[in-house]
XYZ file of C-alpha atoms in Angstrom:
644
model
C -228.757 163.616 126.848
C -227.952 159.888 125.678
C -229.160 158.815 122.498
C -231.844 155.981 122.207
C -231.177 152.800 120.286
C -235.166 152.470 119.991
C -238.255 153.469 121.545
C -239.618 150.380 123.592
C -240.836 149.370 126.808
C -238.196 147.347 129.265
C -240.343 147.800 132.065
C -238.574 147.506 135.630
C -235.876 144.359 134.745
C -232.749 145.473 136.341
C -232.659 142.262 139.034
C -233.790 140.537 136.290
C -230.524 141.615 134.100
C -227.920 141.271 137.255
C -229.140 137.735 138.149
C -228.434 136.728 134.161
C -224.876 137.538 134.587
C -224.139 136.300 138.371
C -224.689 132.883 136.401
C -221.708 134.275 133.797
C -219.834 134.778 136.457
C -220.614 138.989 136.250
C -220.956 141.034 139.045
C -222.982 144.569 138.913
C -225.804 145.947 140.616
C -229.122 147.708 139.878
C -232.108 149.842 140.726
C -235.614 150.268 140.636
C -239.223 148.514 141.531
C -238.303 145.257 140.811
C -235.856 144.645 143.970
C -237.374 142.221 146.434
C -238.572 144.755 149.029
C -240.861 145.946 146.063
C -242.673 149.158 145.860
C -246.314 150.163 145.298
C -248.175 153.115 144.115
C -246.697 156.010 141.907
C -247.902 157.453 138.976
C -248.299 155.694 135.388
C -249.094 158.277 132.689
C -249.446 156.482 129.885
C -247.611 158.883 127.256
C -246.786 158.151 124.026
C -243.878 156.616 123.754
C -241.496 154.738 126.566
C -237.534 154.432 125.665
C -234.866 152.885 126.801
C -230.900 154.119 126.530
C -227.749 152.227 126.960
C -224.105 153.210 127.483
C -221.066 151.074 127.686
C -219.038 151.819 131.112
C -214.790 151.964 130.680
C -213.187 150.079 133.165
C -213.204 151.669 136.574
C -214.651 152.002 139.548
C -218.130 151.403 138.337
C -217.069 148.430 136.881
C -212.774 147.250 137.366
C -213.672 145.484 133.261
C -216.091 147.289 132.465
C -219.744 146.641 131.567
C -223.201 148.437 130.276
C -225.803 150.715 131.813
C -228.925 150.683 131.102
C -231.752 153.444 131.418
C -235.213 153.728 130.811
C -238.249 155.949 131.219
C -240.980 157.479 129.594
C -240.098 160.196 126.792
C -242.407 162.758 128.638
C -241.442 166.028 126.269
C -241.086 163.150 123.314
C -238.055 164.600 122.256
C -237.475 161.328 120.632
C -234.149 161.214 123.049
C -234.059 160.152 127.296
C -233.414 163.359 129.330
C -231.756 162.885 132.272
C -234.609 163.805 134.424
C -237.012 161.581 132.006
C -235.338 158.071 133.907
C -237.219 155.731 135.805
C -234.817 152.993 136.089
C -231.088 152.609 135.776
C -229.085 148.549 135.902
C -225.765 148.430 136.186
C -224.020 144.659 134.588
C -220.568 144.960 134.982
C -217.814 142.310 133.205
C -216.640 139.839 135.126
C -212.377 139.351 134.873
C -212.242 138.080 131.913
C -216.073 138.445 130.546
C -217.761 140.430 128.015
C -221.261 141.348 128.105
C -223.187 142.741 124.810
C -226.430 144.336 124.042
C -228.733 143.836 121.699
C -231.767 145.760 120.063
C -234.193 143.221 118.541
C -236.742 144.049 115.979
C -240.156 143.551 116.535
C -241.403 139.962 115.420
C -241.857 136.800 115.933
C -239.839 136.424 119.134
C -241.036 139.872 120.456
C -244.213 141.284 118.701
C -243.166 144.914 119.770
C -239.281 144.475 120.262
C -237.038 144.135 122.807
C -233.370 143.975 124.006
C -231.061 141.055 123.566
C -228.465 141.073 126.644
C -225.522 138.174 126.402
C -222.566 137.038 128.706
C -219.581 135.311 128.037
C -216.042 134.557 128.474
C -213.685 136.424 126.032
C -211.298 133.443 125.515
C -209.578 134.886 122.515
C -208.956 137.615 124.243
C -210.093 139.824 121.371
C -212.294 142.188 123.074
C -215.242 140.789 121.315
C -218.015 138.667 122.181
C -217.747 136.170 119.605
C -221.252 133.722 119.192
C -219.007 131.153 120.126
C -218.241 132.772 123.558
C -221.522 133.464 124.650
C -222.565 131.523 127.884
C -225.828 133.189 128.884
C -228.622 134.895 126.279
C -231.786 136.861 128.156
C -234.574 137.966 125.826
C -236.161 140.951 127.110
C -239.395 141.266 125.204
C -240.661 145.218 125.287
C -244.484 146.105 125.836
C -246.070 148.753 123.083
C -246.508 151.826 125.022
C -250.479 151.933 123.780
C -250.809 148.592 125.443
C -251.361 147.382 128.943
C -250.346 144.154 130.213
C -251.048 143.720 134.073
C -253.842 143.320 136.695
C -256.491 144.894 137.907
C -257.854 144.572 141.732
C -260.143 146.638 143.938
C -258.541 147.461 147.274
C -260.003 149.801 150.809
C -256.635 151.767 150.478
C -258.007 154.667 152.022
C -260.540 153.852 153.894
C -261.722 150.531 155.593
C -264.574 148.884 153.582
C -265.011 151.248 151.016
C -263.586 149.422 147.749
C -261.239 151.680 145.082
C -260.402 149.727 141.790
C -256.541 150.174 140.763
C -254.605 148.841 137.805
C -251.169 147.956 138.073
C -248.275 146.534 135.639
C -246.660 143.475 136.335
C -243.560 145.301 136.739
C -244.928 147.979 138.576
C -246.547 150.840 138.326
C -249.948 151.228 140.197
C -252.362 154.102 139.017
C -256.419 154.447 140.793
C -258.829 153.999 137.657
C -260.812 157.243 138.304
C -264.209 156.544 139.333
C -267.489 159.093 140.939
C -266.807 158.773 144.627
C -268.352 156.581 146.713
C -266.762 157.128 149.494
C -270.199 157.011 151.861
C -270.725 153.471 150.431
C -269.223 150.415 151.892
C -268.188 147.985 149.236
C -268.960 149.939 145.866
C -267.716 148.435 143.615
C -268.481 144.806 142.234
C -268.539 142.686 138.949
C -265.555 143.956 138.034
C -265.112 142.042 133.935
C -261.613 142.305 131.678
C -262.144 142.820 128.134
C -260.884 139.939 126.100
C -258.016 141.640 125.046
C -257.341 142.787 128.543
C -256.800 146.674 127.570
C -260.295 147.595 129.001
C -262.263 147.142 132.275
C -266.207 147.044 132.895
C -267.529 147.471 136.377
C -270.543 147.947 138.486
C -270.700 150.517 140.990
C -273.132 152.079 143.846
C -272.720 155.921 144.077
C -274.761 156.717 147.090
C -276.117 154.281 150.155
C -279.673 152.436 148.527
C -279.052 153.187 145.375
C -278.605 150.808 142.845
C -275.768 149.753 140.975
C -274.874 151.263 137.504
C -272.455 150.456 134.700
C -268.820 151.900 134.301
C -266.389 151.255 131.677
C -262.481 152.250 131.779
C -259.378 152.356 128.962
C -256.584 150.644 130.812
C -253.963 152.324 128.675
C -254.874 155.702 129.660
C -255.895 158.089 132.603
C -258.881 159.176 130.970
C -261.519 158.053 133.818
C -264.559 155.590 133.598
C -267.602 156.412 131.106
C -271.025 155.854 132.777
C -272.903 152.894 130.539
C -275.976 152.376 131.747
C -277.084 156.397 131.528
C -280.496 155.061 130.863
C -280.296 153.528 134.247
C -281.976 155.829 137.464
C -279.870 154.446 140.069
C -282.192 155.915 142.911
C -284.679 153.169 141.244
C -283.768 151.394 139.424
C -280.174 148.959 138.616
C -277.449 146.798 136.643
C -277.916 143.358 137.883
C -275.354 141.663 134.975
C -272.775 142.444 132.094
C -270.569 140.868 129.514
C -268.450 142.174 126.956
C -268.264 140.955 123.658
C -266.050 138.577 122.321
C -264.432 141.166 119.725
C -264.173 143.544 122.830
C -265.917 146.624 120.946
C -269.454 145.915 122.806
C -270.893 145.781 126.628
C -274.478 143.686 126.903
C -276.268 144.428 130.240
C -279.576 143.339 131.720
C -281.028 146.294 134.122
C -284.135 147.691 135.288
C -284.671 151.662 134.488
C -286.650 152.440 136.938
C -289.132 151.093 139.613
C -291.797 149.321 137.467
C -290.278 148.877 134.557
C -288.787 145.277 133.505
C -285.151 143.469 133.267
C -284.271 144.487 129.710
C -281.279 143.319 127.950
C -279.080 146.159 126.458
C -276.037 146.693 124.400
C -273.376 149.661 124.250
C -270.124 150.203 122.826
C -267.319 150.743 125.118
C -267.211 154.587 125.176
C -271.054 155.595 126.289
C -272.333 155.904 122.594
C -274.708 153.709 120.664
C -277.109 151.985 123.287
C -279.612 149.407 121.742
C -282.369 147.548 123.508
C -281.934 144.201 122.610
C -284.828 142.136 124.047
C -287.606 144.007 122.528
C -291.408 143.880 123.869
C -291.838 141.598 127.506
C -295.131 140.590 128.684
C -296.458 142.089 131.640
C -294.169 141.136 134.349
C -291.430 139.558 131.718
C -288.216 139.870 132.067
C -284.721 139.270 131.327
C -283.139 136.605 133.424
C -279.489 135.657 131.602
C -277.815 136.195 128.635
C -274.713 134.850 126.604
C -272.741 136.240 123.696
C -272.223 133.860 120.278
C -268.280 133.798 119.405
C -268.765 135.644 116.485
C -270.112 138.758 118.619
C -273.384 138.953 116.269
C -275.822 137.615 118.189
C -276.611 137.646 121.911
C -278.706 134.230 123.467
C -280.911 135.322 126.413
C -283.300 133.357 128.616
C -286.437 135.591 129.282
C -290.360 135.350 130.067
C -290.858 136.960 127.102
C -293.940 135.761 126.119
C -295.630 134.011 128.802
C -294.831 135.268 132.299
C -293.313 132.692 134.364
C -292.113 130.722 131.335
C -288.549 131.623 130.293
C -287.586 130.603 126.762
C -284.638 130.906 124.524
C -284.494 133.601 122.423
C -282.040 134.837 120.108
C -281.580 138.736 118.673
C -279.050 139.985 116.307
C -277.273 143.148 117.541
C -277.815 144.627 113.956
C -281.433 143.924 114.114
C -282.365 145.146 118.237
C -285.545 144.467 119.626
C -286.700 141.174 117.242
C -285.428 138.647 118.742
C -286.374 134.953 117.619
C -287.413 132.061 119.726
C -285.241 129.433 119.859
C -286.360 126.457 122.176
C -289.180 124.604 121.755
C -292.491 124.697 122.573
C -292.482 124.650 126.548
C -295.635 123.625 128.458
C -297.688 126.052 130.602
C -294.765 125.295 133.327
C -291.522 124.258 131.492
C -288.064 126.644 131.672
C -284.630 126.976 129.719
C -282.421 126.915 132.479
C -278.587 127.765 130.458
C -277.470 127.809 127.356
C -274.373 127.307 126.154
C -272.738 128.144 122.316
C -270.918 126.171 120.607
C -266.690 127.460 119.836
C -267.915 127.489 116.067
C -271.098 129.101 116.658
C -272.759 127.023 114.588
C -275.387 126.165 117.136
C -276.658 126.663 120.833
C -277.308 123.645 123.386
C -280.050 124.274 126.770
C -281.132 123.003 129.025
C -285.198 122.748 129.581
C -287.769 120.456 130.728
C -289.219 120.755 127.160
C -291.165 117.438 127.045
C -291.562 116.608 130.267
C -292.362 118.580 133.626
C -289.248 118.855 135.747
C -287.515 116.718 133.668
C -284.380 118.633 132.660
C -283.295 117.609 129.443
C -280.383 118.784 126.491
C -281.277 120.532 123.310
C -279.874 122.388 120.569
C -281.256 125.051 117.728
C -279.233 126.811 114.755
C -278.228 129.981 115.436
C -281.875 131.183 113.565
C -283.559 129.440 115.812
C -284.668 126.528 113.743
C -283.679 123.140 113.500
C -284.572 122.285 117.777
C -283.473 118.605 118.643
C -283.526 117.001 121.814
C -279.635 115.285 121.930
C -279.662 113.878 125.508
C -281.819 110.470 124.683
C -284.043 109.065 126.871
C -284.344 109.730 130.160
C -285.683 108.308 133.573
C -288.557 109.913 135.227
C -286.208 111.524 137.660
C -283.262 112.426 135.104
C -281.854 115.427 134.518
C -278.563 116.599 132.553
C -276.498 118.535 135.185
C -272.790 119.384 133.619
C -272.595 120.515 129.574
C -269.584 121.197 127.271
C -269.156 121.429 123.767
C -265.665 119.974 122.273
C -263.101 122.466 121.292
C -263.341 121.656 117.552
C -267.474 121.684 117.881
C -268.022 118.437 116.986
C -269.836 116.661 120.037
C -271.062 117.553 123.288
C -270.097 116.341 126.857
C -273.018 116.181 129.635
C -273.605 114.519 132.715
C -276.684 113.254 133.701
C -278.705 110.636 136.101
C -279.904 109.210 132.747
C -280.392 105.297 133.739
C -280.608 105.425 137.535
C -281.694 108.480 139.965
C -278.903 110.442 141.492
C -276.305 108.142 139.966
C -274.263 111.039 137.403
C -272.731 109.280 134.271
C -270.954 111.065 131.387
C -272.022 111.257 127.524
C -270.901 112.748 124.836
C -273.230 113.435 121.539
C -273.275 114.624 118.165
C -275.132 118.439 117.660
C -277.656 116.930 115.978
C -278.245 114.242 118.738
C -276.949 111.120 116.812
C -274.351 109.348 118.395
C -274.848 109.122 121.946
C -272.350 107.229 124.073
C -271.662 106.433 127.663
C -268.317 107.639 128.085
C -267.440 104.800 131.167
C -268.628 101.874 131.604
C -272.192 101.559 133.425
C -272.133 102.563 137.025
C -273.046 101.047 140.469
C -275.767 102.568 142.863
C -274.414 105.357 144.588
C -271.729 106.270 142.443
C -271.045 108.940 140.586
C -269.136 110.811 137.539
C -268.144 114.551 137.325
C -266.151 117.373 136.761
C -265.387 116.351 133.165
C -262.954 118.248 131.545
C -262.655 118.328 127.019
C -258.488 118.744 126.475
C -257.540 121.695 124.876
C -256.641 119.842 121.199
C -260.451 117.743 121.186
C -258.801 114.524 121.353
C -259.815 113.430 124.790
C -261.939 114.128 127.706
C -261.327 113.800 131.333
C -263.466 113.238 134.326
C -263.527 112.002 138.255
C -265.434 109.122 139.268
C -265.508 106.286 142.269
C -266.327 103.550 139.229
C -264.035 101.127 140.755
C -264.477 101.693 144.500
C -267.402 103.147 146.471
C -266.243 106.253 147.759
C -262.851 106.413 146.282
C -262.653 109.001 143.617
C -259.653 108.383 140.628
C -259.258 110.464 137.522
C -259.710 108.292 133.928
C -259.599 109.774 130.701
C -261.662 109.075 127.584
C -262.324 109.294 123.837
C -264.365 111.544 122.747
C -266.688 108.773 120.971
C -267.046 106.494 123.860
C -264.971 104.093 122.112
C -262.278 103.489 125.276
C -261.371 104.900 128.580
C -258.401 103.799 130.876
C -257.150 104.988 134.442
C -254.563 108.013 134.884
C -254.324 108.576 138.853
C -252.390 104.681 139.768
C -255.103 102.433 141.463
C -252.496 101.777 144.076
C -253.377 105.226 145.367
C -255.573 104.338 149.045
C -256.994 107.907 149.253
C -259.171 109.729 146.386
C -257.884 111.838 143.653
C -259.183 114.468 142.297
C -259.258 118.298 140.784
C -257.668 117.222 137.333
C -256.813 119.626 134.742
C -255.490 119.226 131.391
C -252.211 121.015 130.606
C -252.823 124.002 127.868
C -251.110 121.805 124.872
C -252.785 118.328 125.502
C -249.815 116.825 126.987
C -250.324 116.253 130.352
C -252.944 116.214 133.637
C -252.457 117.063 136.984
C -254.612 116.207 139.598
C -254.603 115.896 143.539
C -254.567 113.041 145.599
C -254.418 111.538 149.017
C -252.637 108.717 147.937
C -251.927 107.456 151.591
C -255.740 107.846 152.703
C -254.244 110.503 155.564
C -256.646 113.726 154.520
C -252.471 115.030 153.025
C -253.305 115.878 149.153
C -250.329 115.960 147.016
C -250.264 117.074 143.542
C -249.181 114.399 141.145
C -248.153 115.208 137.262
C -248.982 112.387 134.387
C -248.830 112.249 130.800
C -252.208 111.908 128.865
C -251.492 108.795 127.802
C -251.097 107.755 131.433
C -247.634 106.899 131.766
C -244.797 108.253 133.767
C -246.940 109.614 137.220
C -244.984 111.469 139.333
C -245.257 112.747 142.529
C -244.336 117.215 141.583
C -245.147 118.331 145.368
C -242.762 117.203 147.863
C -243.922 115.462 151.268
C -245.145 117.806 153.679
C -244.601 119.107 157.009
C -247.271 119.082 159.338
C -249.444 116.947 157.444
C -249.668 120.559 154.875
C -251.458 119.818 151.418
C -251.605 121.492 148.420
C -254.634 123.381 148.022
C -254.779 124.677 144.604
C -253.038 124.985 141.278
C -252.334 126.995 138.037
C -251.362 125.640 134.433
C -248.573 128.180 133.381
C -250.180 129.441 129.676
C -247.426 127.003 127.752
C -248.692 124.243 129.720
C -244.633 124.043 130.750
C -244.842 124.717 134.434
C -246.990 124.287 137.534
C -247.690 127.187 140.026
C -249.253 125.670 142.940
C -250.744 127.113 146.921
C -249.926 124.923 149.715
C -248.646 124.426 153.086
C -246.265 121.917 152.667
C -242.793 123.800 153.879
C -244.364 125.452 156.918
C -243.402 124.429 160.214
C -246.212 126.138 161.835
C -248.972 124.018 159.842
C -250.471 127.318 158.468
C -248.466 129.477 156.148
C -249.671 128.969 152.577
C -247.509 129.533 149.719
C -246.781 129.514 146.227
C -244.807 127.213 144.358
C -243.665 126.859 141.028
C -242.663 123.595 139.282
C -242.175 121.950 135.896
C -244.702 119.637 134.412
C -242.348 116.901 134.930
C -241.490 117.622 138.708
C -238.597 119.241 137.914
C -236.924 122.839 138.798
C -239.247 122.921 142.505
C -239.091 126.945 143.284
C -240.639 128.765 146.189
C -241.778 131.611 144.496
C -243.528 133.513 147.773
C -240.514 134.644 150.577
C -240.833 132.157 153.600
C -243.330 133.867 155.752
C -242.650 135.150 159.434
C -244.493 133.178 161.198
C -248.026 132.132 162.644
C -250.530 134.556 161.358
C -248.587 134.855 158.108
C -249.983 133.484 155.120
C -250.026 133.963 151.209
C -254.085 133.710 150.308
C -255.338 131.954 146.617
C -255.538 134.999 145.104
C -252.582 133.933 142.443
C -252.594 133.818 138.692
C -249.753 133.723 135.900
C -249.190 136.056 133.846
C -250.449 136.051 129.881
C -246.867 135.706 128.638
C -246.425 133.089 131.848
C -243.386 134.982 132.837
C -244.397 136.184 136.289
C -247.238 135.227 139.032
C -249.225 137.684 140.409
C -250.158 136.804 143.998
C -251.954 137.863 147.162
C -250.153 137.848 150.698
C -249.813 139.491 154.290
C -246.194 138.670 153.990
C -244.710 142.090 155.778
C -247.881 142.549 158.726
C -250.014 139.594 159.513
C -253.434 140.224 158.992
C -252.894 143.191 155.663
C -253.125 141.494 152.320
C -251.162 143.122 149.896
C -250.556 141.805 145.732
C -247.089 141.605 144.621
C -245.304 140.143 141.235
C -242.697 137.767 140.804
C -241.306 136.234 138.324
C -241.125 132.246 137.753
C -238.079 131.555 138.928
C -238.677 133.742 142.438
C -236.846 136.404 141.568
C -237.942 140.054 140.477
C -240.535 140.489 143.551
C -242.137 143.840 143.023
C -245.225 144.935 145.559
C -247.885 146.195 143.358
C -249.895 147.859 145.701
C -250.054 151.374 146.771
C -249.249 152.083 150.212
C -252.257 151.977 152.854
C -253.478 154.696 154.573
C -254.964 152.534 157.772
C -254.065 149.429 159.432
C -257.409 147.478 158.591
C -256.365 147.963 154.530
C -257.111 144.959 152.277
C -256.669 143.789 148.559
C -260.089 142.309 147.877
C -260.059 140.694 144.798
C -257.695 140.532 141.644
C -258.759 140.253 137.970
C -255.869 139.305 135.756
């Protein structure tokens, strides 16, 4: 038995840990999932507790200086101690001739909420045996993961069988476990909708059990192997079906609109996560009413729903508390015998609700808002032409005003506003348009202090990116007007600081992804030239707003392998973060998302047999490649979609 310094989670690091102190100028080696050829499937029970041990190795063969082992595994008989059949993972760092490594235990806090391990490298130049904080040339952090936590992705995949869709969780370390579910396996394509809690420990899912039937409502514990609990058990799938569910945003409720059975109508219905305490939430329909959409507020008290509730045919806004089921309140205004809410959308704050209807006039598609009672209805889009309608709507971070974009002053030409809630201060964002242009894809920034948005305002048919303020006040260029192609696909880094977008600055159909700061200044090119006239095809903010991870074809000499990249914000540090493929018929696919801690991208990729799609993990700087699916049991297996 080796004692344990303290019961945390290192998950699979041990390449991790050897590459730290190649840079020292260590040496060791090391085991487990995270090794490059990676390894799916295996068994994740969840227990209560997951340690770690370390034990300083003498000089020897192991190690000619010396160095540190490290072990850890789950504490299955929790014996508080690691048995020697209890490890999972052993890394070997060994001292390099004249180098010290040391180990760490931190505390949980700031820097790691639920602990970690502290590993550090240097050069013992004193030659005291020590390794003084002067000496120390390379510091990792490993931050551990609480044991009643789950931090990874889920994805549904035809492992066993081709077509017929089995949901799996899986760390980003490794570890892949099936989320127990009724068979289906007479159904092609089961499962569907498949919705992360906000706080990522719990899954919600829709699910056919037998061929014709309808779909019905599952709910799963991603920290545990306890199965999925049936939701919708007032649901008879051989008539009736979930067509649509959201959790909460405190995570402790599902809301669902399905029908019970043939004849009845689209009710709206909330449940907490474990089966108990169902509510119906819309209350009495007309004849022939039903339920059509619905949307949580923040605060998780009230659920927004469009429904024909009491004039068939005519949907309205209505509002119901989830303390107070089945009396909801209308909130839009009076519609005419053939006017519709179309969305809805809250704002951060809560503090009131913005649609979309063609309130005042027929098929004239308009923006309103209500307080969260349902009073106070203003139209806030001003006035429109007889054609107008508002197409694109978002509320500022902070609440404040409102972003829309609507043919407002001339038909089919989109311009962008922004507006106070309560419909006073209206302003063109740009200045006034020509025929035939148009302005979209706005974007608020993260901090509320600008908007972005895509528009040809200077030339027909040539797209750039601009930014804004908020008020209308001023707007300026960010992608350079020297550009001859059209930019486009902007995004605002997570802190405000910066926007990338996409361009085909040389008018060749190439898109390269360029990096600027908000303020416009210092554009640079973060993709390099490609091969093969290759472009870059999508991209990812890391969650810091510190790196880029991008798909693309721009390294492939047969034109068609797409990869991932990762770069910084600036263009520096350029990794290739996917192995160079084989060859044609090899490609990484867009599947690919960072991870919440940005620390490692998740991605999709028939990287060992053309034509089999399998997810792996990797780290940001490439190394750490772990395959996080199980192995398939026939050729025609796919990954089919990924929810991080």
């Amino acid at each position: 038995m080796r004692e344990i310094s303290r019961s945390f989670k290192l998950g699979p690091y041990a390449a991790f840990v050897a590459a730290a102190f190649l840079l020292a100028g260590c040496g060791g080696g090391g085991g487990g999932s995270s090794s490059d050829d990676g390894g799916g499937g295996g068994s994740d029970p969840n227990p209560s507790t997951v340690v770690n041990a370390q034990t300083v190795i003498p000089p020897g063969n192991t190690c000619p200086t010396g160095g540190v082992q490290i072990e850890s595994g789950i504490d299955e008989n929790a014996n508080g101690v690691l048995d020697a059949s209890e490890v999972d993972e052993t890394a070997v760092v060994c001292n390099g001739d004249a180098g010290l490594t040391h180990v760490e235990t931190v505390e949980p806090g700031t820097e790691c909420p639920d602990g970690g391990t502290r590993v550090e490298a240097g050069v013992d130049a004193n030659g005291n045996g020590v390794l003084d904080d002067t000496e120390v040339t390379s510091s990792e952090l490993l931050c551990s993961q609480s044991a009643d936590s789950f931090s990874g992705v889920v994805f549904t995949a035809d492992v066993s069988l081709d077509g017929m869709h089995t949901l799996w969780r899986a760390r980003y370390e490794g570890g892949t476990v099936r989320i127990a579910a009724p068979d289906s396996s007479e159904v092609i394509n089961p499962i569907s909708a498949v919705e992360r809690a906000p706080d990522g420990e719990q899954v919600a899912f829709r699910m056919t059990n037998q061929p014709g039937y309808g779909n019905e409502l599952y709910a799963a514990d991603l920290r545990t192997d306890s199965g999925a609990v049936k939701l919708s058990g007032n649901v008879d799938p051989a008539s009736g079906s979930v067509y649509g569910h959201d959790w909460s945003p405190n995570g402790q409720l599902v809301a669902y609109r399905g029908i019970a059975a043939s004849g009845s109508p689209v009710h709206l219905y909330s449940i907490l996560a474990d089966g108990s305490g169902r509510a119906v939430l819309s209350g009495g329909l007309v004849s022939g009413g039903n339920v059509q959409d619905f949307a949580w507020a923040p605060d998780s008290q009230t659920v927004a729903y469009l429904a024909d509730a009491i004039t068939d045919d005519t949907f309205e806004l209505m509002l119901v508390s989830v303390h107070d089921p089945g009396n909801p309140v209308v909130a839009s205004g009076a519609l005419g015998s053939t006017g519709d809410v179309t969305d809805m959308w809250w704002a951060p704050d809560g503090s009131r609700i913005a649609y979309t209807a063609d309130q005042d006039t027929d098929g004239v598609y308009e923006l309103y808002t209500s307080l969260p009672d349902g009073t106070a209805n203003v139209k806030i889009s001003g006035t429109m032409q007889s054609n107008g309608d508002v197409h694109e709507v978002a509320w500022s971070p902070d609440s404040q005003r409102i972003a829309f974009s609507a043919d407002a002053d001339t038909d089919e030409v989109d311009e962008i506003f922004t507006v106070n809630p309560d419909g006073t201060g209206l302003a063109k964002v740009h200045p006034d348009l020509a025929a035939n242009r148009t302005a979209g894809d706005f974007e608020w920034a993260p901090d509320g202090s600008f908007l972005i948005y895509v528009a040809d305002q200077a030339t027909d048919d040539k797209t750039q990116v601009y930014r804004a303020a908020p008020d209308g006040g001023s707007w300026a260029g960010l992608s350079p007007d020297a550009h001859q192609g059209s930019a486009g696909l902007a995004q605002i880094a997570p802190d405000s600081s910066r926007v990338v977008f996409r361009s085909n600055d040389d008018g060749d159909g190439v898109y390269d992804l360029f990096s600027v700061n908000a303020d416009g200044s210092g554009v640079v090119q973060v993709s390099p030239d490609p091969l093969n006239d290759g472009s870059v095809r999508s991209y990812r903010w890391s969650p810091d707003g510190q790196y880029i991870a991008y798909w693309a074809d721009v390294d492939s000499a047969n034109g068609n392998a797409r990869e991932v990249y990762v770069v910084g914000a600036d263009g520096s540090g350029h990794t290739q973060v996917v192995p160079t493929l084989p060859g044609i018929g090899y490609t990484s696919y867009g599947e690919y998302e960072w991870s919440a801690d940005g620390s490692r991208i998740v991605y999709a990729a028939d990287e060992r047999m053309a034509g089999t799609i399998e997810l792996f993990s990797v780290r940001a700087d490439g190394s750490g490649r772990v395959r996080l699916t199980p192995d398939y049991l026939h050729d025609a297996a796919d990954i089919f979609a990924v929810y991080d």
